[in-house]
Short mmCIF file of C-alpha atoms and ligand atoms in Angstrom, two decimals:
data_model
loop_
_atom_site.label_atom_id
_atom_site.label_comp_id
_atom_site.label_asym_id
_atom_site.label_seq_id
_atom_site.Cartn_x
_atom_site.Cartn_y
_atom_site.Cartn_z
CA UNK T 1 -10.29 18.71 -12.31
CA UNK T 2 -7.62 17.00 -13.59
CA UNK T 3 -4.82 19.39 -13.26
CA UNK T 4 -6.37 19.89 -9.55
CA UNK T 5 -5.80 16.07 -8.60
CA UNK T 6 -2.12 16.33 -9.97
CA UNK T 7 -1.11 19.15 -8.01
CA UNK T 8 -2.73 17.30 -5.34
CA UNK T 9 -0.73 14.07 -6.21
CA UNK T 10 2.57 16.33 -5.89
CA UNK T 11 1.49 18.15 -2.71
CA UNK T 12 0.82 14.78 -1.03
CA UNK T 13 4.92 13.29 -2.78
CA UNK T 14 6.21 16.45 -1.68
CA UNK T 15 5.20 15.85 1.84
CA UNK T 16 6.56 12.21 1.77
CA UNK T 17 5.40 8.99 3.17
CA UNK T 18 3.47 8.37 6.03
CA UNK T 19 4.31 7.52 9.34
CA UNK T 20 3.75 3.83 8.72
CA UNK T 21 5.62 3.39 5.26
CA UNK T 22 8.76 5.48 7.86
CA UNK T 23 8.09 3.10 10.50
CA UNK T 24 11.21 0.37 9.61
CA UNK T 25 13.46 3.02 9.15
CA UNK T 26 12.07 4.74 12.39
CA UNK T 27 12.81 1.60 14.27
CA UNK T 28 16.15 0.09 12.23
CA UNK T 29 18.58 2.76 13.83
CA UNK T 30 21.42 1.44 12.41
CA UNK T 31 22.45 1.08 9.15
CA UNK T 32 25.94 0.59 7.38
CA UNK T 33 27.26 2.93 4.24
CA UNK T 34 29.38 1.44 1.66
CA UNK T 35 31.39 3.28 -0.60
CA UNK T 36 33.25 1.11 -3.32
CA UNK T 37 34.21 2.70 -6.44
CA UNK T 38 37.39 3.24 -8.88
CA UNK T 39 38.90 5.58 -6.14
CA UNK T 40 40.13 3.00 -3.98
CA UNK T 41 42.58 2.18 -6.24
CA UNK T 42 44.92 4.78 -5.80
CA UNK T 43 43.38 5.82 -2.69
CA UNK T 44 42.11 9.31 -3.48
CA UNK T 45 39.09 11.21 -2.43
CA UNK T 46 35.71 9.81 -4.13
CA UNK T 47 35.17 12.14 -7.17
CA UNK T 48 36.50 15.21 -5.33
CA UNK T 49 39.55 14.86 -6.15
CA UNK T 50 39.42 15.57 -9.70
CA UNK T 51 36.57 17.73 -9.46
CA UNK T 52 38.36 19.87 -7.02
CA UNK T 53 41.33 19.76 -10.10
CA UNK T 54 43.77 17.20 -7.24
CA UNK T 55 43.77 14.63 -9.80
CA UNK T 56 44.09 15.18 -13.38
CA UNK T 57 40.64 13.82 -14.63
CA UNK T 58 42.61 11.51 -17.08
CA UNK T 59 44.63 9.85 -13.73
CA UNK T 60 41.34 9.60 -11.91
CA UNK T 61 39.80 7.46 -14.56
CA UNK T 62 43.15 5.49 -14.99
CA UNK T 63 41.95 4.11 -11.97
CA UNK T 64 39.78 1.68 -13.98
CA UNK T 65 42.75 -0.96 -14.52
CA UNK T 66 43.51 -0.91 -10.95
CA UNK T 67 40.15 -2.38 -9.87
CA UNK T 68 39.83 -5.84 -10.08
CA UNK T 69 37.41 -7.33 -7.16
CA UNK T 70 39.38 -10.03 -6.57
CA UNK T 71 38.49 -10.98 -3.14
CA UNK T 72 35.07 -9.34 -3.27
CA UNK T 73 32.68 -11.63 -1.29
CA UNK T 74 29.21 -10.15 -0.89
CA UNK T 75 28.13 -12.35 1.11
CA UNK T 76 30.68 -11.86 3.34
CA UNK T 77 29.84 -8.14 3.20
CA UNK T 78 26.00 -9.33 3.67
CA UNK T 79 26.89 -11.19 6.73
CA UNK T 80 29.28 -9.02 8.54
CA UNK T 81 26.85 -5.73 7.72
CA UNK T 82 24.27 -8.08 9.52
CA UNK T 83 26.50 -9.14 12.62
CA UNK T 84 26.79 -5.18 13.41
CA UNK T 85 23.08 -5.20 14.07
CA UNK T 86 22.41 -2.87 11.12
CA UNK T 87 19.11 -3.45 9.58
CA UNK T 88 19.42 -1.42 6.30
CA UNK T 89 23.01 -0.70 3.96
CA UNK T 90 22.88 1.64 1.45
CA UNK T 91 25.64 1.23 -1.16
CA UNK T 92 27.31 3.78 -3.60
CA UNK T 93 25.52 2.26 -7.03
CA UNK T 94 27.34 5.56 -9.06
CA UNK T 95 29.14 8.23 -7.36
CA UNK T 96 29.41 11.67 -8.31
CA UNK T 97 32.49 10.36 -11.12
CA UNK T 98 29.62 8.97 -13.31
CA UNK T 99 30.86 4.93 -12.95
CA UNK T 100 28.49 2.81 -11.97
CA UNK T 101 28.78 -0.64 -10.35
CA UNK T 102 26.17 -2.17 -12.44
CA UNK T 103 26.09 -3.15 -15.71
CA UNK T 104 23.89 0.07 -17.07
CA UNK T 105 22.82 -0.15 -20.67
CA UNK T 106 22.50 3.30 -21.13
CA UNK T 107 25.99 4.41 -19.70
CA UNK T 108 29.27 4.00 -20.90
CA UNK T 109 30.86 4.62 -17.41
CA UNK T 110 30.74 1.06 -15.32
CA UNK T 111 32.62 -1.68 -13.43
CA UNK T 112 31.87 -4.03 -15.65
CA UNK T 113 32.62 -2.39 -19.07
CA UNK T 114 36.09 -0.16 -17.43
CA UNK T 115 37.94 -2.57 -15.09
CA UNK T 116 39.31 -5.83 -14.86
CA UNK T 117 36.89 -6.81 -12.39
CA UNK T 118 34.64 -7.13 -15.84
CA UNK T 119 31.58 -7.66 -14.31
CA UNK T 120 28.21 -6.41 -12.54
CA UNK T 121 29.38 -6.45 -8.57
CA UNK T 122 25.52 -4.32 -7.59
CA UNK T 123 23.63 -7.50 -8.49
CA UNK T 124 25.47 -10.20 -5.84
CA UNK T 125 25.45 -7.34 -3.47
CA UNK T 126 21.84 -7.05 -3.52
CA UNK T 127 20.92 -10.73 -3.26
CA UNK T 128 23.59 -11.10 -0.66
CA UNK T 129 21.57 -8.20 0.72
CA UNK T 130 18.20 -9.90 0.57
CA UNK T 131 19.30 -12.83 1.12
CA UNK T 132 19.95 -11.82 4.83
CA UNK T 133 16.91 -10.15 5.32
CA UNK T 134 18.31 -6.45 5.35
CA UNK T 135 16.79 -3.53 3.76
CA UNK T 136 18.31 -2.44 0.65
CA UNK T 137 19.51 0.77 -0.19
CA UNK T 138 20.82 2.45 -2.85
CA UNK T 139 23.18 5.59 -3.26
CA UNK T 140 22.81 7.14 -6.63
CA UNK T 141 24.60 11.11 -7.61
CA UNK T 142 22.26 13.02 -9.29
CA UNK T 143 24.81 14.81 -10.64
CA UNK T 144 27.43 13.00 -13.16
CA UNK T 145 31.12 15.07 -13.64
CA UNK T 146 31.96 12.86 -16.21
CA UNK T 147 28.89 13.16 -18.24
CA UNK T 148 29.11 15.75 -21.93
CA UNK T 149 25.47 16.90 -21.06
CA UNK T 150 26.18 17.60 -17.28
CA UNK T 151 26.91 20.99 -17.01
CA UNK T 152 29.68 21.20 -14.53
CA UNK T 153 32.82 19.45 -14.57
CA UNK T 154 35.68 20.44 -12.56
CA UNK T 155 35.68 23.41 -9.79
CA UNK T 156 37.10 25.72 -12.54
CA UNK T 157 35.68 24.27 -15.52
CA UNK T 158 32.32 24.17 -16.59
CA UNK T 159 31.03 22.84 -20.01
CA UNK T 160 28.11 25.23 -20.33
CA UNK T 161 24.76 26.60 -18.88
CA UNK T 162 21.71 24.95 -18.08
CA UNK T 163 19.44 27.90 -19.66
CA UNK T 164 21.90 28.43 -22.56
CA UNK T 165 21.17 24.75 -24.05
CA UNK T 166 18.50 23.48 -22.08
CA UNK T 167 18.28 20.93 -24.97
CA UNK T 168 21.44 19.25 -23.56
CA UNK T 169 20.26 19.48 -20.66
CA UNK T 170 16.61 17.60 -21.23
CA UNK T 171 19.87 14.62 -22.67
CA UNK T 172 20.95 14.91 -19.31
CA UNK T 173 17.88 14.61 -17.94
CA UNK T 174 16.86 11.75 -19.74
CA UNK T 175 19.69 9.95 -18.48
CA UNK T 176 19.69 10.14 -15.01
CA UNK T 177 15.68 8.93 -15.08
CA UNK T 178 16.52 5.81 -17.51
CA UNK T 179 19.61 4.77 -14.70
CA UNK T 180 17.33 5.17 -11.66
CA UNK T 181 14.79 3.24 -14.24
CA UNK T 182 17.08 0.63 -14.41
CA UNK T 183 17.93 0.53 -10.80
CA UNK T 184 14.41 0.40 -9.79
CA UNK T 185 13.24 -2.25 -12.37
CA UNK T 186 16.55 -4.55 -11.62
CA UNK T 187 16.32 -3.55 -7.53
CA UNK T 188 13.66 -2.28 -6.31
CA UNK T 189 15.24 -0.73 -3.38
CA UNK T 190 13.79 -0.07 0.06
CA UNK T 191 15.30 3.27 0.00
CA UNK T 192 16.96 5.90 -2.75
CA UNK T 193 20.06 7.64 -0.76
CA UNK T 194 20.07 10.56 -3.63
CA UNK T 195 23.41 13.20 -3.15
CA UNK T 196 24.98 15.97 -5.05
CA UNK T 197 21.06 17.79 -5.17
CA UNK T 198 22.81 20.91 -4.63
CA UNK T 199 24.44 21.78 -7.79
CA UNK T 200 20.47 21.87 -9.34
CA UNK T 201 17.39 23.33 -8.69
CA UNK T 202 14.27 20.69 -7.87
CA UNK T 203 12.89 21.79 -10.98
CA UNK T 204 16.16 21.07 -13.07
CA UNK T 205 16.62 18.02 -12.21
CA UNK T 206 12.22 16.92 -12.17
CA UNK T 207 12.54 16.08 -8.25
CA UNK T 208 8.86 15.45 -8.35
CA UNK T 209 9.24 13.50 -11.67
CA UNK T 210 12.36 11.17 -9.87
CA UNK T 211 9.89 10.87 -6.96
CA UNK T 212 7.03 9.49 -8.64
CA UNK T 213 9.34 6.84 -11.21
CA UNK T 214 10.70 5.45 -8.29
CA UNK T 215 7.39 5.17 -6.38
CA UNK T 216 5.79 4.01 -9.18
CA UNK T 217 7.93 0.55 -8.61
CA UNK T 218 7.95 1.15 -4.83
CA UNK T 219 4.88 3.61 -3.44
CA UNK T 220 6.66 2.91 0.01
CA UNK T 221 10.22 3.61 -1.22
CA UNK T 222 12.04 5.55 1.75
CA UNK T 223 14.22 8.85 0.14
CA UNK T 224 16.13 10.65 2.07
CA UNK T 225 15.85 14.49 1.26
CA UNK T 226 18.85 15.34 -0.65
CA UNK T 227 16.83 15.85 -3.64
CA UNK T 228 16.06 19.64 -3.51
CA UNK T 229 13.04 19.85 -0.96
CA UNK T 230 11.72 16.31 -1.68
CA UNK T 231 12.36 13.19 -0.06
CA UNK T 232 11.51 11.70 3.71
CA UNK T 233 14.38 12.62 6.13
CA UNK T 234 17.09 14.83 6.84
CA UNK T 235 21.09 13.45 6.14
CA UNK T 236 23.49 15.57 8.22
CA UNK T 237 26.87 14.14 6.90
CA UNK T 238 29.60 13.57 9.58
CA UNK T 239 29.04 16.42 12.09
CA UNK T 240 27.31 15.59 14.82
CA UNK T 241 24.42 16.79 15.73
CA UNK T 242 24.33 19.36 19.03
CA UNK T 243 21.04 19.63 19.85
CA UNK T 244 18.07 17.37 18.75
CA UNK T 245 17.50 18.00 14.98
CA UNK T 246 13.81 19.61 14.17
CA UNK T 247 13.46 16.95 11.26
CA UNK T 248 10.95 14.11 12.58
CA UNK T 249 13.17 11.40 10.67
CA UNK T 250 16.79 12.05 10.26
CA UNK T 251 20.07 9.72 9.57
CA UNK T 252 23.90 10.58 10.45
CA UNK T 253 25.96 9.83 7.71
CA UNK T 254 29.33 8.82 9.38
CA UNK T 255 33.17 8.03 8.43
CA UNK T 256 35.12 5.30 10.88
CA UNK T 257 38.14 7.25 9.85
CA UNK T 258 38.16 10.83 8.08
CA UNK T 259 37.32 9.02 4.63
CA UNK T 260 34.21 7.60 2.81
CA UNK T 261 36.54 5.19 0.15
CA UNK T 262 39.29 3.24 1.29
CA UNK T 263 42.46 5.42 1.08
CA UNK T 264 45.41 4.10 2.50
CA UNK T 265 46.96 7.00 3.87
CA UNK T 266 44.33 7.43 6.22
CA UNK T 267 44.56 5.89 9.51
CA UNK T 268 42.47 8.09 11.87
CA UNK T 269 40.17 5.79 12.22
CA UNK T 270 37.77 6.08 15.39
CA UNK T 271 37.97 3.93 18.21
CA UNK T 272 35.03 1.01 18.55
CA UNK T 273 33.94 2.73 21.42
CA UNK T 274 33.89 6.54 19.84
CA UNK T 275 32.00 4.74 17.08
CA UNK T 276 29.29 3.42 19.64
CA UNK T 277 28.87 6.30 21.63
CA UNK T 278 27.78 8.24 18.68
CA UNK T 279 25.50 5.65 17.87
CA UNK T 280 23.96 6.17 20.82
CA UNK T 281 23.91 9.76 20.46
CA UNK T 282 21.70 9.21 17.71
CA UNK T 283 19.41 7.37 19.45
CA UNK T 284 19.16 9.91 22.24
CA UNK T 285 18.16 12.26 19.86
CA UNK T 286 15.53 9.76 17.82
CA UNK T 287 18.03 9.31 14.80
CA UNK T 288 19.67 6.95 12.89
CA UNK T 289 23.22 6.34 12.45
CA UNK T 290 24.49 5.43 8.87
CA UNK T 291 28.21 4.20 8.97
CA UNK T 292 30.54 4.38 6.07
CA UNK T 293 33.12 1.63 5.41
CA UNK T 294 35.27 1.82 2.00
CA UNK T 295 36.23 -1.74 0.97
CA UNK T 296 39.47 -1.40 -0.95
CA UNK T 297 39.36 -2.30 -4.63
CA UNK T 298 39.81 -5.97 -4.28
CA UNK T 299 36.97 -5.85 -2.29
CA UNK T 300 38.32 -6.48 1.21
CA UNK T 301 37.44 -4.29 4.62
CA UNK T 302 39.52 -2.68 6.37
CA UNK T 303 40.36 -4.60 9.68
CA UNK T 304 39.74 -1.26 11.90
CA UNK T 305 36.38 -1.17 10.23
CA UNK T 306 34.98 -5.08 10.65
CA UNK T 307 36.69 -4.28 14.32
CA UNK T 308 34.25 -1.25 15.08
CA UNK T 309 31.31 -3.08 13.33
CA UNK T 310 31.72 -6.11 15.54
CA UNK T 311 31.85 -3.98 18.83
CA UNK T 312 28.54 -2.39 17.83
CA UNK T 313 27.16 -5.98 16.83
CA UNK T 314 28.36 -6.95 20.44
CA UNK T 315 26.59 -4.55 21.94
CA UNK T 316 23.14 -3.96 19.80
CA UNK T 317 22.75 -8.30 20.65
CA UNK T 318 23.06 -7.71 23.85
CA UNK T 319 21.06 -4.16 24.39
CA UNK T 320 18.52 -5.17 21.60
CA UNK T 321 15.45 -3.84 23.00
CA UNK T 322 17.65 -0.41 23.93
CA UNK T 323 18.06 -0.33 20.27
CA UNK T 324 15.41 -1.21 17.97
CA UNK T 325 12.03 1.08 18.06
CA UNK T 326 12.99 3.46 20.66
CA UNK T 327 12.58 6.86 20.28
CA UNK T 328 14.42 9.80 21.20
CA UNK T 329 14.61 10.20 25.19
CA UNK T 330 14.26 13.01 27.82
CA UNK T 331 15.53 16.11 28.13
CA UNK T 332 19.52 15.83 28.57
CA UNK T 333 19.09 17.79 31.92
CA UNK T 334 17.35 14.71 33.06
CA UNK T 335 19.86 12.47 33.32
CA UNK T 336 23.61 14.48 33.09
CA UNK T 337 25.29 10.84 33.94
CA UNK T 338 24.44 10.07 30.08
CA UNK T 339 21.99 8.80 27.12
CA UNK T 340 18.48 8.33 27.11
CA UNK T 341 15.97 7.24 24.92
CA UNK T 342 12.06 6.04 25.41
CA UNK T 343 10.00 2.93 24.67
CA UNK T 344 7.62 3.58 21.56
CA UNK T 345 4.81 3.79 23.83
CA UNK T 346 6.98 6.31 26.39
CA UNK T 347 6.40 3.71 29.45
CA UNK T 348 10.28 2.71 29.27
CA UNK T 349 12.97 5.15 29.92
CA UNK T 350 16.61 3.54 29.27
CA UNK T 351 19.54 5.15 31.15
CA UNK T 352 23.14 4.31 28.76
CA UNK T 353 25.49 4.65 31.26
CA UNK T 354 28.99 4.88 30.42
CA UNK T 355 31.62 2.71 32.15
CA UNK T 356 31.63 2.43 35.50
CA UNK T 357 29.80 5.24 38.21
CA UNK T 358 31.28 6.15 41.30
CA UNK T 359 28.10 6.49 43.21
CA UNK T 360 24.18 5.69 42.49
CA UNK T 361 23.31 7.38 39.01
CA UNK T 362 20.95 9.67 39.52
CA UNK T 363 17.33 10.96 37.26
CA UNK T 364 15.86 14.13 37.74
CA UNK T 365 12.55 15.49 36.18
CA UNK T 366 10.58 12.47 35.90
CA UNK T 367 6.82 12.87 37.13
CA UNK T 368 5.98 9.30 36.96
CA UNK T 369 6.69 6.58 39.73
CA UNK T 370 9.21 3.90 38.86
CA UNK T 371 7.68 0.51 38.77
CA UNK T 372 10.92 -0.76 38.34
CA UNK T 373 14.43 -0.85 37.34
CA UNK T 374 16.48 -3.49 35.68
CA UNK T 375 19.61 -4.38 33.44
CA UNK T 376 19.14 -4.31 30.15
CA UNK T 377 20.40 -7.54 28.41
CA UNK T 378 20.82 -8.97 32.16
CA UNK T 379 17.35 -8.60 33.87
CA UNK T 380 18.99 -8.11 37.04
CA UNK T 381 16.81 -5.85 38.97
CA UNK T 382 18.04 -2.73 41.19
CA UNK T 383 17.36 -1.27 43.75
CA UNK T 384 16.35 2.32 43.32
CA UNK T 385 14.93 5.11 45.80
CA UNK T 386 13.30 8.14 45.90
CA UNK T 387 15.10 11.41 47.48
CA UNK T 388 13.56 14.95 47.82
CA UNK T 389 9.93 14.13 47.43
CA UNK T 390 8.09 17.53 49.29
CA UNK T 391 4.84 17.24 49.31
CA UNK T 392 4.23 20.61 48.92
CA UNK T 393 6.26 21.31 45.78
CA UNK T 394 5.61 20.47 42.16
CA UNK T 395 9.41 19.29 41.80
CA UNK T 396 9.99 15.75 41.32
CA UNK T 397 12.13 13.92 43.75
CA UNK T 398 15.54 12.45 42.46
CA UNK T 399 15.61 9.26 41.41
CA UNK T 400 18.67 7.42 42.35
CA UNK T 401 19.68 3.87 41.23
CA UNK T 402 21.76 1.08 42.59
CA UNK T 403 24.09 -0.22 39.89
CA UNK T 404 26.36 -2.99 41.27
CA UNK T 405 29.63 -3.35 39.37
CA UNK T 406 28.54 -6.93 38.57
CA UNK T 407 25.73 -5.52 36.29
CA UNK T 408 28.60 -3.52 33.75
CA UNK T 409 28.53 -3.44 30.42
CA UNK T 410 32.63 -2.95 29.18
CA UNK T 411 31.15 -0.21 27.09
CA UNK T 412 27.61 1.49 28.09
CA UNK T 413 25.20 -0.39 30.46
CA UNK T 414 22.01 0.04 29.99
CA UNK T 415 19.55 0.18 32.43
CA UNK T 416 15.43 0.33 31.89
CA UNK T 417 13.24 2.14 34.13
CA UNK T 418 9.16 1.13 34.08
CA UNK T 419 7.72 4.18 34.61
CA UNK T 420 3.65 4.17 35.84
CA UNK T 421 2.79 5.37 32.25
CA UNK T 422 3.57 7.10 29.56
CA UNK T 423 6.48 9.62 30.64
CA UNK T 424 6.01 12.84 31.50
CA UNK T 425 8.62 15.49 32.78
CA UNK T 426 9.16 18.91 34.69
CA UNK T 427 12.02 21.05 33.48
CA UNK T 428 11.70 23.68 35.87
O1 H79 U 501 29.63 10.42 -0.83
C1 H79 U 501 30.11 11.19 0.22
C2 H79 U 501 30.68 12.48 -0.25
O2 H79 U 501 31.54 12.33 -1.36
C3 H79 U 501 29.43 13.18 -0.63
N1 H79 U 501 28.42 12.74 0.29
C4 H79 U 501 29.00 11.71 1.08
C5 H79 U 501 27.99 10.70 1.51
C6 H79 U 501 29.53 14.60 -0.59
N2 H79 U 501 29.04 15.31 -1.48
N3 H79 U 501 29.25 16.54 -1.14
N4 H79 U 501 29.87 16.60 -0.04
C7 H79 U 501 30.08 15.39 0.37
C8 H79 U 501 30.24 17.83 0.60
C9 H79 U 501 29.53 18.92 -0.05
C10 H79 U 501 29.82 20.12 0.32
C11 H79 U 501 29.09 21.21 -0.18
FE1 H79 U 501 29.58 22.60 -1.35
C12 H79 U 501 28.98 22.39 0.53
C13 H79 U 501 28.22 21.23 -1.25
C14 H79 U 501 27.61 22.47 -1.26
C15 H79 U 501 28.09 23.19 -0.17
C16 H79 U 501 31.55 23.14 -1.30
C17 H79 U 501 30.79 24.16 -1.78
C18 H79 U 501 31.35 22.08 -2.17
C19 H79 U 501 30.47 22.51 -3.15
C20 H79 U 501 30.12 23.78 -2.90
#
């Protein structure tokens, strides 16, 4: 009976949380990624760079003397994270390189104990965190390069095999479950951002096990699924999605410029508008957009970065309702002049319209009757007309709308239709 109400148990963790523990992260859209480690010192590729034998390990790890936090104000972080209109940040507490940003007792890989920084810069962050009423998350690698009892090292170097010494591997084991202990007890995060699943299977590394720790300080902890078939939501990293994703909850992890860590060679960053329109994207599509800055090792941001998150904190303010607890919209044939997404309760359909139209913009497909249309963040309310309407076909008529140049967003207007009910659509 017993054994039968475990497997239950793990049936019921395997399937994640609910729809109501999901709901804040359903309904936050954006939040920001922050990658801070030892690599910003030199400016090289988090952990990839000596993994992928760039960097001589020894040169990587050298990095430790460089990194000083100097300038690193967390609340500064806190409130600039917030002015972007993010509602959740999920920080790099130990990268795939094994050092961790807190001061772990069961490590010898940290911040604190490698650089001259000298101290624990997780904890401020997470009361800076709190402090401004964000959710708090945490990115921890499951796997650890730098760790004896992890088997793989660099691409072309591995210390041994799981099955060979699976006594060394229980040490490793035991070590990644007392860190996300400690994180857990010291934290308590709204959310585990797990990465580097793939190099294990579920079973390897106790997925089910790591589930039920955390959720034994959290039961409504939010993991995303990089943790080999567990976890709540999908993570494509950098590529856009084309088409909608099947996964009911997923989050775009995103670069401003082609890098997660500050490196200073890299200057492609994104414009603030490129940035915003695949925010919006996201939305469309019922996502959530997670952007990456990398503060440099003195703990600064990037002026490019604060620039982009200030445009979207500009424009989330203003478009707040467009934001916040929609859902992904209509069919893109609907409306070809841009975005959509839908009200929680389907009632509202929001139009993003990008700059400025030459004519009326037009919706296609929509059963319902238009109650009205306005300007979101404006209220000013348009004219709009009905075109096409037979009453002897099935096909709805077109909906055009008015949008005076007055009413224009510098970036994407957005403009909310009240539809008669809950929408409904025909794609023929
Ligand atoms: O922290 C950032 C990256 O360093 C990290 N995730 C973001 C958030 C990252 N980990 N892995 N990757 C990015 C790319 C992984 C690529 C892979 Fe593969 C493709 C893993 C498995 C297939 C190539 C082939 C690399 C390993 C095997």
């Amino acid at each position: 009976m017993k054994k039968l109400f475990a497997a239950f148990a793990l049936a019921l963790f395997s399937l994640g949380l609910c729809a109501q523990d999901m709901e804040w992260f359903d309904d936050a859209k954006l939040g920001i990624f922050i990658h801070w480690g030892i690599y910003a010192v030199d400016g090289v590729s988090e952990s990839w760079s000596f993994h992928n034998e760039k960097v001589p390990y020894d040169k990587y790890m050298a990095q430790a003397k460089g990194f000083t936090a100097s300038k690193y104000n967390p609340e500064k972080w806190a409130e600039l994270i917030a002015s972007s209109g993010a509602k959740y940040t999920v920080l790099t507490s130990k990268h795939h390189d094994g050092v961790a940003l807190w001061n772990t007792a069961v490590g010898e890989l940290s911040i604190p104990a490698l650089t001259p920084a000298g101290r624990d810069v997780l904890t401020p962050f997470v009361e800076a965190v709190r402090g401004k009423g964000l959710k708090l998350g945490l990115y921890y690698s499951l796997l650890d390069w730098s760790r004896d009892d992890y088997p793989n090292f660099t691409v072309n170097n591995t210390r041994y095999k799981i099955d060979e010494d699976p006594a060394r591997w229980q040490r490793f084991v035991d070590f990644n479950f007392a860190q996300i202990r400690e994180l857990s007890e010291a934290y308590n995060p709204d959310l585990y951002w797990f990465d580097g699943d793939w190099e294990q299977t579920a079973q390897a590394w106790n997925s089910p096990g790591i589930i039920s720790l955390i959720r034994s300080y959290n039961p409504a902890v939010v993991v995303n699924s990089r943790i080999q078939g567990y976890g709540d939501y999908a993570t494509p990293e950098i590529g856009v999605p084309i088409a909608r994703p099947d996964a009911r909850y997923w989050e775009l992890c995103y670069t401003i410029n082609d890098s997660w860590g500050f490196q200073h060679k890299d200057t492609n960053f994104k414009t603030p508008y490129m940035v915003l329109r695949t925010f919006i994207d996201c939305l469309s599509n019922g996502g959530n957009l997670l952007l990456d800055i990398g503060p440099r090792e003195d703990g600064t941001i990037p002026s490019e970065e604060v620039k982009v998150l200030k445009e979207l904190g500009r424009w989330t303010s203003k478009h707040a309702e467009a934001v916040y607890g929609t859902r992904a919209g209509v069919s893109p044939e609907c409306f070809k002049g841009g975005y959509t997404t839908l009200s929680k309760d389907g009632t509202v359909l929001y139009l993003y319209v990008p700059g400025k139209p030459s004519g009326p913009i037009e919706v296609k497909g929509i059963v319902n009757a238009v109650k009205k249309a306005r300007v979101v963040g404006k209220g000013t309310e348009l004219k709009h007309e009905v075109y096409n309407k037979l009453s002897w076909q099935e096909t709805p008529g077109l909906i055009e709308i008015y949008l005076p140049g007055s009413c224009l967003d510098p970036a994407f207007t957005v403009v909310a239709l009240e539809l008669d009910g809950p929408v409904k659509t025909f794609l023929k």
